[in-house]
mmCIF file of C-alpha atoms in Angstrom:
data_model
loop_
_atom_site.group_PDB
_atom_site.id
_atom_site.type_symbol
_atom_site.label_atom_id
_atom_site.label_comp_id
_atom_site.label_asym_id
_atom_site.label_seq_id
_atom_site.Cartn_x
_atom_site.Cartn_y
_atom_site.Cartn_z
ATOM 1 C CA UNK A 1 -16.873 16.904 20.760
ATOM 2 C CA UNK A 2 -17.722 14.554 18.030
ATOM 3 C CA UNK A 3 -21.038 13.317 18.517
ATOM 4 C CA UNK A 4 -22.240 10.790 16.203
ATOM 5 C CA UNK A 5 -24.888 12.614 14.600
ATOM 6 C CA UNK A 6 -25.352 14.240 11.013
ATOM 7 C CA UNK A 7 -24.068 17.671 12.193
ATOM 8 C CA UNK A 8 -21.059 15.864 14.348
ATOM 9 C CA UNK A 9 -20.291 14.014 10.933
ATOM 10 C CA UNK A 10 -20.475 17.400 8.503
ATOM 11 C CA UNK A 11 -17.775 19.212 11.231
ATOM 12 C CA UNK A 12 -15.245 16.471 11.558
ATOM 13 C CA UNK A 13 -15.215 16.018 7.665
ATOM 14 C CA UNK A 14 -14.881 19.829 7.448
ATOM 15 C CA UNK A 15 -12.530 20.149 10.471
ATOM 16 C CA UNK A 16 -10.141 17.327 8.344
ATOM 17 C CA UNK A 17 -10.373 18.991 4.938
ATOM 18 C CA UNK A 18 -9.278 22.249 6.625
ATOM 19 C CA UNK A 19 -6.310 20.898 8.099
ATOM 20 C CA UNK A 20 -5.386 18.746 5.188
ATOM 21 C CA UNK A 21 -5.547 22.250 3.170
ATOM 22 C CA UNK A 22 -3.179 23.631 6.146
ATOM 23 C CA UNK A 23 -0.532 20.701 5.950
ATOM 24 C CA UNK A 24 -0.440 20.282 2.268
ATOM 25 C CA UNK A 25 -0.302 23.928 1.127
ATOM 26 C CA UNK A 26 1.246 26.154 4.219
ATOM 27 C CA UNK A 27 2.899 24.081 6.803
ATOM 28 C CA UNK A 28 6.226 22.537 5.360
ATOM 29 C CA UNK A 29 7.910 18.955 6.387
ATOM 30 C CA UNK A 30 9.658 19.034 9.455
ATOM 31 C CA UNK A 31 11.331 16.046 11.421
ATOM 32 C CA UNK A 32 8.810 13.879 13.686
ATOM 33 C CA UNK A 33 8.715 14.080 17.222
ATOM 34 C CA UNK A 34 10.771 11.420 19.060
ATOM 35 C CA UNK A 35 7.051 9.838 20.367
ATOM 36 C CA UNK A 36 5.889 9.772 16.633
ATOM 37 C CA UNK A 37 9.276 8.489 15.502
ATOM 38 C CA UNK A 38 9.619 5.507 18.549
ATOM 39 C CA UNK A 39 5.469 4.491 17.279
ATOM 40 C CA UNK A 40 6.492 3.669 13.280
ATOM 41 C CA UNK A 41 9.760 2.145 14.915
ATOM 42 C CA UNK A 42 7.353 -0.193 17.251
ATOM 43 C CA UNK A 43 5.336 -0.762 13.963
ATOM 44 C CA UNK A 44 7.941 -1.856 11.956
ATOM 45 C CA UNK A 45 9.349 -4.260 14.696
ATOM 46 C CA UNK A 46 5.822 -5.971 14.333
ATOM 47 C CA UNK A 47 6.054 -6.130 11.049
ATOM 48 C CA UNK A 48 9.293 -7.509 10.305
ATOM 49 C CA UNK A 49 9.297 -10.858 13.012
ATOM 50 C CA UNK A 50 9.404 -13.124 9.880
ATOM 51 C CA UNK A 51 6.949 -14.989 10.582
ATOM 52 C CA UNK A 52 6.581 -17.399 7.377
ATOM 53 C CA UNK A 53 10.468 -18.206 8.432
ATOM 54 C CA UNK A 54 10.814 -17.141 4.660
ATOM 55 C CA UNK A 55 13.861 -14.982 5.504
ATOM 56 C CA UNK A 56 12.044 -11.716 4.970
ATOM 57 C CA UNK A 57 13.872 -10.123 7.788
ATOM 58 C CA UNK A 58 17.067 -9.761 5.361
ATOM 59 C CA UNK A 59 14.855 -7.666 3.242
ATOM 60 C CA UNK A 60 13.973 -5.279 5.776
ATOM 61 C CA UNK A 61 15.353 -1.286 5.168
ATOM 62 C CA UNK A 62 15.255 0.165 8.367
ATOM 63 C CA UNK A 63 13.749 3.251 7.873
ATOM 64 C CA UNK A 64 11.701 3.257 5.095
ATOM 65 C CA UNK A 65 8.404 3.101 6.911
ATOM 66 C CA UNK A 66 8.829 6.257 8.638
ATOM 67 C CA UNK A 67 10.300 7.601 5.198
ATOM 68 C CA UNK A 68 7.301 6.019 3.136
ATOM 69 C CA UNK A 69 5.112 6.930 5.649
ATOM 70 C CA UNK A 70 6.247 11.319 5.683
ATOM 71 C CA UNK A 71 5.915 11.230 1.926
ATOM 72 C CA UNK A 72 2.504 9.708 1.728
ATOM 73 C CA UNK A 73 1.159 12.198 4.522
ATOM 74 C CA UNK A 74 2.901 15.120 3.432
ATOM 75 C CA UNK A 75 2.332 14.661 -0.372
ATOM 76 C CA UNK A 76 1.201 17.478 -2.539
ATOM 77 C CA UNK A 77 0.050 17.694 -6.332
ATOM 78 C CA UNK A 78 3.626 17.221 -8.399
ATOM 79 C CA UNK A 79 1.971 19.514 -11.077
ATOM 80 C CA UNK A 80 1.444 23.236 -11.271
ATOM 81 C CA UNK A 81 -1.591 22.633 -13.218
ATOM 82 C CA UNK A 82 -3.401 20.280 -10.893
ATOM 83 C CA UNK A 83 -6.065 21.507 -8.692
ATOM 84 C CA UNK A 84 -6.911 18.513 -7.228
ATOM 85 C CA UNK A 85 -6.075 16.908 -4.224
ATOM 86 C CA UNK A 86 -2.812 14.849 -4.397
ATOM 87 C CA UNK A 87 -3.442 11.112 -6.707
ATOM 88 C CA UNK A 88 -1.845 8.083 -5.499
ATOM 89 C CA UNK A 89 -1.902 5.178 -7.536
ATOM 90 C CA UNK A 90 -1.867 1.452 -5.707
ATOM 91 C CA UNK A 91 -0.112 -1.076 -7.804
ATOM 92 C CA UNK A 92 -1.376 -4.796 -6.311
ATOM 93 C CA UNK A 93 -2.212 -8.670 -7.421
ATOM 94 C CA UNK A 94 0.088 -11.861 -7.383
ATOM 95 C CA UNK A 95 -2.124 -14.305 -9.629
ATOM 96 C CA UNK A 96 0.366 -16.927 -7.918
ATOM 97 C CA UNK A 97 -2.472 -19.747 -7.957
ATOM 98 C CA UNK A 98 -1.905 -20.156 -11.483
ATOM 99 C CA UNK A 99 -4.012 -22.944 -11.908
ATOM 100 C CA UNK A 100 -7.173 -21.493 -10.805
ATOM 101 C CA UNK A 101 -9.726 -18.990 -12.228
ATOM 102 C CA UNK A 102 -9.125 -16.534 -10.516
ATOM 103 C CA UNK A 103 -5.572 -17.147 -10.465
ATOM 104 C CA UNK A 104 -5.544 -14.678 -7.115
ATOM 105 C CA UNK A 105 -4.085 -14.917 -4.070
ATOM 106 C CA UNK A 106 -5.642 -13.609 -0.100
ATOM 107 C CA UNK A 107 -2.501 -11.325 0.553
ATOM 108 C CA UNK A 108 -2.490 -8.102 -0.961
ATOM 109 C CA UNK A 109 -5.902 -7.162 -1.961
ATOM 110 C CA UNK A 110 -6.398 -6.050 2.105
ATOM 111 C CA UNK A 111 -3.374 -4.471 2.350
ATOM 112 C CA UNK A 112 -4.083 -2.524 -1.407
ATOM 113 C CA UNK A 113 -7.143 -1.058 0.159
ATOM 114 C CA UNK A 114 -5.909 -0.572 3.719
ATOM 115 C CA UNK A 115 -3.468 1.754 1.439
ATOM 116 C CA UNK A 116 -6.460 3.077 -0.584
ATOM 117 C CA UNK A 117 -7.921 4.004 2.962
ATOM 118 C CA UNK A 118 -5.548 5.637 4.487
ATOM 119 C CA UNK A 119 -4.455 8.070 1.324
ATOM 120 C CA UNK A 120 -8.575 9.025 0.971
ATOM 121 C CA UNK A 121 -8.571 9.248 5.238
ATOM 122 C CA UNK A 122 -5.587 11.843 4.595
ATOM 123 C CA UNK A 123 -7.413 13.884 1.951
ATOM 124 C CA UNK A 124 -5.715 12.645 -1.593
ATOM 125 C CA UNK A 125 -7.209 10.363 -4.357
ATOM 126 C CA UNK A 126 -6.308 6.196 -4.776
ATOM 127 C CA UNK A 127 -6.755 4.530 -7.805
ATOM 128 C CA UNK A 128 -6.010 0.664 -7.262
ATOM 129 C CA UNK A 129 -4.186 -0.630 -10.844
ATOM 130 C CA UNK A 130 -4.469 -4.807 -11.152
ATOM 131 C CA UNK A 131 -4.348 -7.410 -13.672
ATOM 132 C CA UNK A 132 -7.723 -8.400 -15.716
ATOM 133 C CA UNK A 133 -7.140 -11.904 -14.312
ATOM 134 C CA UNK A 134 -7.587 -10.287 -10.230
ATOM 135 C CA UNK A 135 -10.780 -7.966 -11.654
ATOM 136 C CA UNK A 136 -13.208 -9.874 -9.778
ATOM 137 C CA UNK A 137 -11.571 -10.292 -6.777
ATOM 138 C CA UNK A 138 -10.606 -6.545 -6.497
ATOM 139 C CA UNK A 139 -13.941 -5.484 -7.700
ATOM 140 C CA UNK A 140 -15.590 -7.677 -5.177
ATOM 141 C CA UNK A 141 -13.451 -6.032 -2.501
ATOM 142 C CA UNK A 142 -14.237 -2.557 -3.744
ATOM 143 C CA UNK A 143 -17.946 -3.539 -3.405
ATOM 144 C CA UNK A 144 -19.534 -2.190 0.266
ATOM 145 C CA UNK A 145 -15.577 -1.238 1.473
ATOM 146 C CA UNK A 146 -17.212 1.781 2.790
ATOM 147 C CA UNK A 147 -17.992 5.140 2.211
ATOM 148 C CA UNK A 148 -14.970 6.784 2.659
ATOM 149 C CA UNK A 149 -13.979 5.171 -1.230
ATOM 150 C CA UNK A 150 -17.171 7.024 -2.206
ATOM 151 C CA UNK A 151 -15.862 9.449 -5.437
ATOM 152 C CA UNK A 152 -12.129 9.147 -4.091
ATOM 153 C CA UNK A 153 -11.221 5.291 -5.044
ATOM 154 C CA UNK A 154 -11.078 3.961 -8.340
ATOM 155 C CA UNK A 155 -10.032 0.519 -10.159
ATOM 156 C CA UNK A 156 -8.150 0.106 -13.172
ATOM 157 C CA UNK A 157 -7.600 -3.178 -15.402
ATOM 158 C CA UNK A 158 -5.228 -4.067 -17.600
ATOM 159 C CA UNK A 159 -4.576 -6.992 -19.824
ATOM 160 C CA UNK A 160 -1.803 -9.368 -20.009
ATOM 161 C CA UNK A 161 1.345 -8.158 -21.932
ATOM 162 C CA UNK A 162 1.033 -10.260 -24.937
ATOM 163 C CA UNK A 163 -2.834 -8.235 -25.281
ATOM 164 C CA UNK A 164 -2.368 -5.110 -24.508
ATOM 165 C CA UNK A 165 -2.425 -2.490 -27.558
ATOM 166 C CA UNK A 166 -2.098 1.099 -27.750
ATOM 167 C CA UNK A 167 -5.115 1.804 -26.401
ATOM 168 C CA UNK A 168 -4.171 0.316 -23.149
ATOM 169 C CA UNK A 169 -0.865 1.633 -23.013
ATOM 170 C CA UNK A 170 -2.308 5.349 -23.452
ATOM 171 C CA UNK A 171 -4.361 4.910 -20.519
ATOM 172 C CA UNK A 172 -1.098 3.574 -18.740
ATOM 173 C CA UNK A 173 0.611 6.678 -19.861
ATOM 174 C CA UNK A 174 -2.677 8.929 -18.649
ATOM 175 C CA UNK A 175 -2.742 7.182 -15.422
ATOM 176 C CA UNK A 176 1.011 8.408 -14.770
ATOM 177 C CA UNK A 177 0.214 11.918 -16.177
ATOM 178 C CA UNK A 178 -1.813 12.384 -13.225
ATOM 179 C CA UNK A 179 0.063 10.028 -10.550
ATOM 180 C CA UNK A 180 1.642 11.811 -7.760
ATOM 181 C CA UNK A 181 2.953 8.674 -5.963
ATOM 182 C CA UNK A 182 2.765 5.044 -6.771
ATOM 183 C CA UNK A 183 2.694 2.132 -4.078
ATOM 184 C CA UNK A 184 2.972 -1.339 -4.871
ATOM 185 C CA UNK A 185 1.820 -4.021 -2.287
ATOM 186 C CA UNK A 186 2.343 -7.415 -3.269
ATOM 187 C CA UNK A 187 2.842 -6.653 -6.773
ATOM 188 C CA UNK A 188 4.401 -9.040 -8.725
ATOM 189 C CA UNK A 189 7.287 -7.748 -10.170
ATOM 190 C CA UNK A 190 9.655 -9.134 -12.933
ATOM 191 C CA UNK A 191 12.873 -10.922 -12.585
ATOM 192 C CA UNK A 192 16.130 -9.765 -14.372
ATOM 193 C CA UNK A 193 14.762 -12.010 -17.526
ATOM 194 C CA UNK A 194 11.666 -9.894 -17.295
ATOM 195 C CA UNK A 195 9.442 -12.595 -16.116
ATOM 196 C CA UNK A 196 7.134 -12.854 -13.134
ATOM 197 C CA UNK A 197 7.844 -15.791 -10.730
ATOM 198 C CA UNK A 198 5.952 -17.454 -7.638
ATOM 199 C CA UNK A 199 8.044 -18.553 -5.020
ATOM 200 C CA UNK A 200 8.002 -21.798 -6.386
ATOM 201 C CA UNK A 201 9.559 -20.291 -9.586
ATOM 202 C CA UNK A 202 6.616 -20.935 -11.860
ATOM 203 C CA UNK A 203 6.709 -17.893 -14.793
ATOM 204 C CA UNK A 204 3.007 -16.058 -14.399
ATOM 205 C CA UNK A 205 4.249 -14.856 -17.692
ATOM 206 C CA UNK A 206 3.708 -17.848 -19.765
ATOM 207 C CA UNK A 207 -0.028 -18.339 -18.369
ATOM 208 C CA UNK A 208 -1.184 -14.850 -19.563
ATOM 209 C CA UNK A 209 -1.916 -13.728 -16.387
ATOM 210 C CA UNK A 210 0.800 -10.805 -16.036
ATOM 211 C CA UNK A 211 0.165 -7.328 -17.522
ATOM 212 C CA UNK A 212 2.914 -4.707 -17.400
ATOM 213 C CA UNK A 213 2.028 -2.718 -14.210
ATOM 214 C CA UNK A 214 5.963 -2.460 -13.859
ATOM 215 C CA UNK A 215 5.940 0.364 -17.090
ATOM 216 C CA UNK A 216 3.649 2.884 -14.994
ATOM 217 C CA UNK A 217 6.546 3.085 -12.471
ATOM 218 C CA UNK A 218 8.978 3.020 -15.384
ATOM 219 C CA UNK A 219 7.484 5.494 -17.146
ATOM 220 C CA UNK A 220 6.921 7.876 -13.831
ATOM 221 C CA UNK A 221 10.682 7.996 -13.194
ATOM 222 C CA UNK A 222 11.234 9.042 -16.507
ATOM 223 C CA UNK A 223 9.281 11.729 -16.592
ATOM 224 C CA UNK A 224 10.624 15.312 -16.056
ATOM 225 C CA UNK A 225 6.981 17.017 -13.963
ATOM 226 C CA UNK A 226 6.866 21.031 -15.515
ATOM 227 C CA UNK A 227 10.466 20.524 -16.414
ATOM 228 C CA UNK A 228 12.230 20.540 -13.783
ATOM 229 C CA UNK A 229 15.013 18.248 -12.978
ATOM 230 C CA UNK A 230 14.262 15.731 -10.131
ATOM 231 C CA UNK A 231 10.629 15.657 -10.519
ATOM 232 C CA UNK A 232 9.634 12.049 -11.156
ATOM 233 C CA UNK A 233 7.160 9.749 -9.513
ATOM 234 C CA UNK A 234 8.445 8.488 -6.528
ATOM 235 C CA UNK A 235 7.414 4.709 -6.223
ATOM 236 C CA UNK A 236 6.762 2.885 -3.041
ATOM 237 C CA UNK A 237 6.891 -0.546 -2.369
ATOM 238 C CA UNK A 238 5.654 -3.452 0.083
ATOM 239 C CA UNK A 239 6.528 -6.925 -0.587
ATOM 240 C CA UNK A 240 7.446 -10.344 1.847
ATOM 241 C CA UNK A 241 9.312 -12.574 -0.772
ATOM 242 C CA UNK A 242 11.840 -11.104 -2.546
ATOM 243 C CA UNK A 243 9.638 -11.743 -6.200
ATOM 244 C CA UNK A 244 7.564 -8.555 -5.836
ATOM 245 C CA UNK A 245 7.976 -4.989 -7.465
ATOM 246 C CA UNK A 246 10.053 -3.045 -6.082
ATOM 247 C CA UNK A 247 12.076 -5.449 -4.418
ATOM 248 C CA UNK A 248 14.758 -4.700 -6.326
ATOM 249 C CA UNK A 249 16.318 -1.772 -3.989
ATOM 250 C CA UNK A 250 17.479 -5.393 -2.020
ATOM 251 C CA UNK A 251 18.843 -7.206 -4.636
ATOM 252 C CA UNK A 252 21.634 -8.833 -4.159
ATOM 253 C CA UNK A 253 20.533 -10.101 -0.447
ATOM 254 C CA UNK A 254 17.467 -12.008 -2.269
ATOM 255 C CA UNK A 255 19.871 -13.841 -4.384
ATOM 256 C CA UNK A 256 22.526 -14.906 -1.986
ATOM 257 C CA UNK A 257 19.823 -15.299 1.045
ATOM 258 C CA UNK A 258 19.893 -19.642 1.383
ATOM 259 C CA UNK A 259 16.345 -19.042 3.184
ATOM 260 C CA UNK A 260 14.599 -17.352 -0.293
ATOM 261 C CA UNK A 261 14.269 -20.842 -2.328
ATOM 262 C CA UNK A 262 15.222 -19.871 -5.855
ATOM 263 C CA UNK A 263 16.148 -16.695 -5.492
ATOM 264 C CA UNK A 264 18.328 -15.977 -7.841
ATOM 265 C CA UNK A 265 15.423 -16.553 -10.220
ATOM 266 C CA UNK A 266 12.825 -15.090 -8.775
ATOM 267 C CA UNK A 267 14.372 -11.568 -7.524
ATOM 268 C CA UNK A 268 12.241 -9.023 -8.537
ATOM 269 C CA UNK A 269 14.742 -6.394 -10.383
ATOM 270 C CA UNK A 270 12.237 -2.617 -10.033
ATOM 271 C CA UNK A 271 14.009 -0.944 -7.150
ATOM 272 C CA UNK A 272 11.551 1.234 -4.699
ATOM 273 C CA UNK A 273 12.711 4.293 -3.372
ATOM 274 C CA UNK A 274 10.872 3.512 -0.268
ATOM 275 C CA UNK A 275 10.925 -0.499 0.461
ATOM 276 C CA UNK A 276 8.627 -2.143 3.255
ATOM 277 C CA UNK A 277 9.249 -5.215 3.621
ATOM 278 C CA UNK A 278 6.646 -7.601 5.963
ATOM 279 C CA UNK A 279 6.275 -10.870 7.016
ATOM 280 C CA UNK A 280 2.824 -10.487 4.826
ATOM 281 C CA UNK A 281 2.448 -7.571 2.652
ATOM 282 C CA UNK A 282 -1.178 -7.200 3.829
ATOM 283 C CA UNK A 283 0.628 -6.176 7.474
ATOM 284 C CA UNK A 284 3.169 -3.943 5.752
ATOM 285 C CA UNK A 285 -0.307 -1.894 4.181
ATOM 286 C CA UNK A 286 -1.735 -1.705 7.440
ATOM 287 C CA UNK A 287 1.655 -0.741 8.507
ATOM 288 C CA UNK A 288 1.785 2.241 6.221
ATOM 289 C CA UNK A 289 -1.412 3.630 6.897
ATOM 290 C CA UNK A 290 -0.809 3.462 10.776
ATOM 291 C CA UNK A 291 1.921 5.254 10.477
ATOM 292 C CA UNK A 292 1.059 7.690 7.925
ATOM 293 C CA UNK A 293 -2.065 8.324 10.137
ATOM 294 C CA UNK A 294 0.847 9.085 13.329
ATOM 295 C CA UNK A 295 2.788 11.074 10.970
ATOM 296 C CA UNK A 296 -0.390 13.761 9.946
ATOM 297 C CA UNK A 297 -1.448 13.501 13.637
ATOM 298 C CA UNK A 298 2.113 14.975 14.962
ATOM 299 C CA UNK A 299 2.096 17.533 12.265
ATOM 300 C CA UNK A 300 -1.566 18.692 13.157
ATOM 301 C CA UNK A 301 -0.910 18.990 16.407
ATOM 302 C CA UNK A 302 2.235 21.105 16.308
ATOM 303 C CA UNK A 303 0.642 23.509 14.006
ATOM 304 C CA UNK A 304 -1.991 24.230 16.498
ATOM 305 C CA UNK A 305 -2.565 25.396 19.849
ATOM 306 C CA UNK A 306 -0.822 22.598 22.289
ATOM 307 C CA UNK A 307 -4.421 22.786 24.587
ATOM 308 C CA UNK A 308 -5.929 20.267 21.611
ATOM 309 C CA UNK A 309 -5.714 16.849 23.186
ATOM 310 C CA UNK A 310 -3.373 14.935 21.219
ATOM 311 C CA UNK A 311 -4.295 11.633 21.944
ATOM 312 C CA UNK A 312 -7.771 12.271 20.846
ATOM 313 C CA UNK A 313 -6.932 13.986 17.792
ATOM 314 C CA UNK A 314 -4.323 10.932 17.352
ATOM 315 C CA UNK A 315 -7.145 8.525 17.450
ATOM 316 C CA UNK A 316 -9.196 10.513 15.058
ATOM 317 C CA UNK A 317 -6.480 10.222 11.991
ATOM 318 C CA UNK A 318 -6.337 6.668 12.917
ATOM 319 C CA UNK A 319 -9.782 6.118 12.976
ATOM 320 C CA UNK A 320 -9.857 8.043 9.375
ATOM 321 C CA UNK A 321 -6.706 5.876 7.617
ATOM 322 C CA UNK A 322 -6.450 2.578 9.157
ATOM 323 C CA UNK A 323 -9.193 -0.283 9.248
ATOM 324 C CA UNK A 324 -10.954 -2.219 11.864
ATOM 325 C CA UNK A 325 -10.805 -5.931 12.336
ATOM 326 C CA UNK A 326 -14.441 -6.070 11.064
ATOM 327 C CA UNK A 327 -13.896 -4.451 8.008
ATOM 328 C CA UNK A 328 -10.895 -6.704 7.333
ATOM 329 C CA UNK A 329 -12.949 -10.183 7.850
ATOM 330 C CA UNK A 330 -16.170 -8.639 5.534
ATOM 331 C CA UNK A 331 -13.471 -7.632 2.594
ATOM 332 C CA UNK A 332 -11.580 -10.628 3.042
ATOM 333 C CA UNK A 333 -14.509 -12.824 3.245
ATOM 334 C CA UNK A 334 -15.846 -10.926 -0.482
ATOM 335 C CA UNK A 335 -12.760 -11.952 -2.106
ATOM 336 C CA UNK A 336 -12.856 -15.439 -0.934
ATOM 337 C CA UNK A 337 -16.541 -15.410 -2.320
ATOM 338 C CA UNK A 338 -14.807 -14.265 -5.455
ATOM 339 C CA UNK A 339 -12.477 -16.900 -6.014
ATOM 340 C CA UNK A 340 -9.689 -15.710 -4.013
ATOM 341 C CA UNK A 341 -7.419 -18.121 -2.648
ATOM 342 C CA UNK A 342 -4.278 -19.064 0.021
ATOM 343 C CA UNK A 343 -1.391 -18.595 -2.054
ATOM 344 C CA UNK A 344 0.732 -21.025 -0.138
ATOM 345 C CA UNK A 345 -2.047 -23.604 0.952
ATOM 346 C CA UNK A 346 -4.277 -22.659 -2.339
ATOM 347 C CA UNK A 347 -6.907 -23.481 -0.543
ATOM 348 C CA UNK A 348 -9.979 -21.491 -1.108
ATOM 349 C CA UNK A 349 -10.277 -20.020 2.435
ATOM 350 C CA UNK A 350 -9.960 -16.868 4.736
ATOM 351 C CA UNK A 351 -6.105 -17.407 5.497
ATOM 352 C CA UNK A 352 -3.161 -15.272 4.289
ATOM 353 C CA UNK A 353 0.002 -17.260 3.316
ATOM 354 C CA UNK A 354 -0.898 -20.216 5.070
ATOM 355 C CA UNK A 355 -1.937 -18.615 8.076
ATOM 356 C CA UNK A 356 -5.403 -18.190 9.753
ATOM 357 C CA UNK A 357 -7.252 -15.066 9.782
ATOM 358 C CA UNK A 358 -6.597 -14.595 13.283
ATOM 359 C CA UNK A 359 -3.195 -14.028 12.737
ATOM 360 C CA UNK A 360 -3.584 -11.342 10.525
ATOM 361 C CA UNK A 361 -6.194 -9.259 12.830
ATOM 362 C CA UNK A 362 -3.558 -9.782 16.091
ATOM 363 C CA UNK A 363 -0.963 -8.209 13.829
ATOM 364 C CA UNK A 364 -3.795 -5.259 13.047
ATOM 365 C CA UNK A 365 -4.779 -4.178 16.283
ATOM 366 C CA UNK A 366 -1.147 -4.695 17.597
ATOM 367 C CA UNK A 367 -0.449 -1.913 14.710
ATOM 368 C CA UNK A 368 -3.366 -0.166 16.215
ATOM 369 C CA UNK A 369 -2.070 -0.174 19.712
ATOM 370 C CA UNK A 370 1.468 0.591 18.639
ATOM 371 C CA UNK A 371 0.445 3.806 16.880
ATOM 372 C CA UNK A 372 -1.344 4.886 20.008
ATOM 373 C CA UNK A 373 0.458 3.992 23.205
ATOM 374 C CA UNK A 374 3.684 4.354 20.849
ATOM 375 C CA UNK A 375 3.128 8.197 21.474
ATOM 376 C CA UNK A 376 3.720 9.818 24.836
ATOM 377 C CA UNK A 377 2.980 13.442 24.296
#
């Protein structure tokens, strides 16, 4: 049916864009299917294992995957006046290797653009928001990530607090103007003394390395969208320590959890609406756009005739939001090449919180899987 060749191509891009335009402007949000439902369950248990013995799995809302994952692939434009497709922006960096240049760590620059995949695969615009400190990482992993960014993925830099000026903060305040949703993944996110903290407890602050990415999602909850009441930015969030935006939503459980070393200093305070929480964020982005891709799959397919194969057109959304193992080892390899480092070894290597690559691509195509043999229809 689709053939890899240029016409094959030009179809299943316009076959896509016609049933995006179906979901997002006719069809409204119904309840998942119990198959659909059971796959993000299986994908969160994979997700949530703890792994790093950290004591992430206190931090774990059960739920909020399947919630996060509706509202990312049933989003429409917030505004009246937009006539655009839907505009996501991806909050990301933890310069937690604060004695380096870059200062930036392996987890969370695959999982930002695993994100950044899977809102483009589903029809809406990414912009990925970072630190000046992370630019060359995150530019290096924007470099070659694929067509699919092509005209639909963006990067934006800002400075560290003590530099920004008005110029920077207008093009904060533009950036929520035109946000529909905002996801953090492994965003550092400040404490109740409204300081950024490693897990060791070091303050990113006082190096200059933090700007004030935590304002967008302030300043997107304040605002009232065409007036109406209840309109704000909904903010999304994907974290596996306790110290990143967004964690806040969980508190009081960082605090008094004796696994999370200094917790009651490091707790990041910005509550999500919508918290993932992973044994490394990277998984809880590949987590999101798995299940985002199962959620626009069991919509498509009960808004058309039940003769279309749903496993096929299943595979098709996944194929469209969530990335292979090779593209993971290429991007991860570019921001290695970049400076990027291990943020618990620090080494300068291909491993994600101290664990090998491997580790990370298991978890992937065990996401994969999940999504697929997760469904039954």
């Amino acid at each position: 049916f689709f053939r890899q060749t240029p016409m094959g191509h030009l179809y299943r891009h316009y076959l896509f864009a016609c049933t995006t335009l179906f979901l997002l402007v006719i069809m409204p949000s119904e309840a998942l299917s119990q198959p659909a439902s059971a796959a993000i369950e299986k994908i969160e248990s994979i997700i949530s294992k703890d792994e790093g013995g950290r004591g992430m799995e206190s931090l774990v809302v059960r739920g909020d995957l399947r919630r996060a994952a509706e509202l990312l692939a049933r989003l429409k434009p917030l505004r009246a006046s937009s006539a655009g497709p839907a505009h996501i922006l991806i909050l990301s960096g933890f310069p937690c290797c604060v004695n380096e240049s870059p200062p930036t760590e392996t987890d969370g620059p695959p999982g930002s653009f695993a994100i950044a995949r899977a809102v483009v695969g589903l029809g809406h615009k990414a912009t990925i928001v970072t630190d000046e400190c992370n630019h060359e990482v995150f530019r290096a992993a924007k470099k070659d990530v694929g067509v699919w960014a092509e005209g639909s993925l963006e990067l934006e830099i800002f400075p560290s607090e003590d530099r920004m000026d008005s110029s920077d903060y207008e093009k904060m305040s533009h950036l929520v103007n035109v946000a529909d949703l905002i996801v953090a993944c492994e965003r550092a996110g400040p404490a109740e003394d409204g300081h950024c903290y490693t897990m060791r407890g070091i303050d990113m602050n006082s190096k200059g390395l933090i700007a004030p990415l935590h304002k967008i999602v302030e300043m997107g909850r304040k605002e009232k969208i065409d007036g109406k009441v209840d309109s704000s930015v909904r903010f999304v969030a994907i974290g596996d320590g306790g110290n990143e935006m967004g964690m806040g939503k969980v508190l009081d459980t960082i605090r008094t959890n004796p696994k999370i070393k200094n917790g009651s200093k490091i707790a990041a305070v910005t509550p999500a609406d919508y918290l993932i929480a992973a044994s490394v964020s990277n998984w809880g982005g590949y987590a999101l756009a798995a299940s985002a891709a199962v959620v626009r799959a069991d919509d498509t397919f009960r808004s058309q005739d039940s003769s279309v194969c749903y496993k096929e057109m299943l595979k098709r959304w996944i194929e469209a939001c969530v990335p292979q193992k090779e593209d993971e080892i290429s991007l991860l390899n570019r921001c290695v090449q970049a400076g990027c480092r291990d943020g618990v070894s620090g080494k300068l290597e291909a491993t994600v919180d101290g664990m090998p690559l491997e580790k990370s691509l298991e978890c992937l195509q065990h996401i994969r899987v999940a999504a697929l043999d997760g469904n039954n229809a």
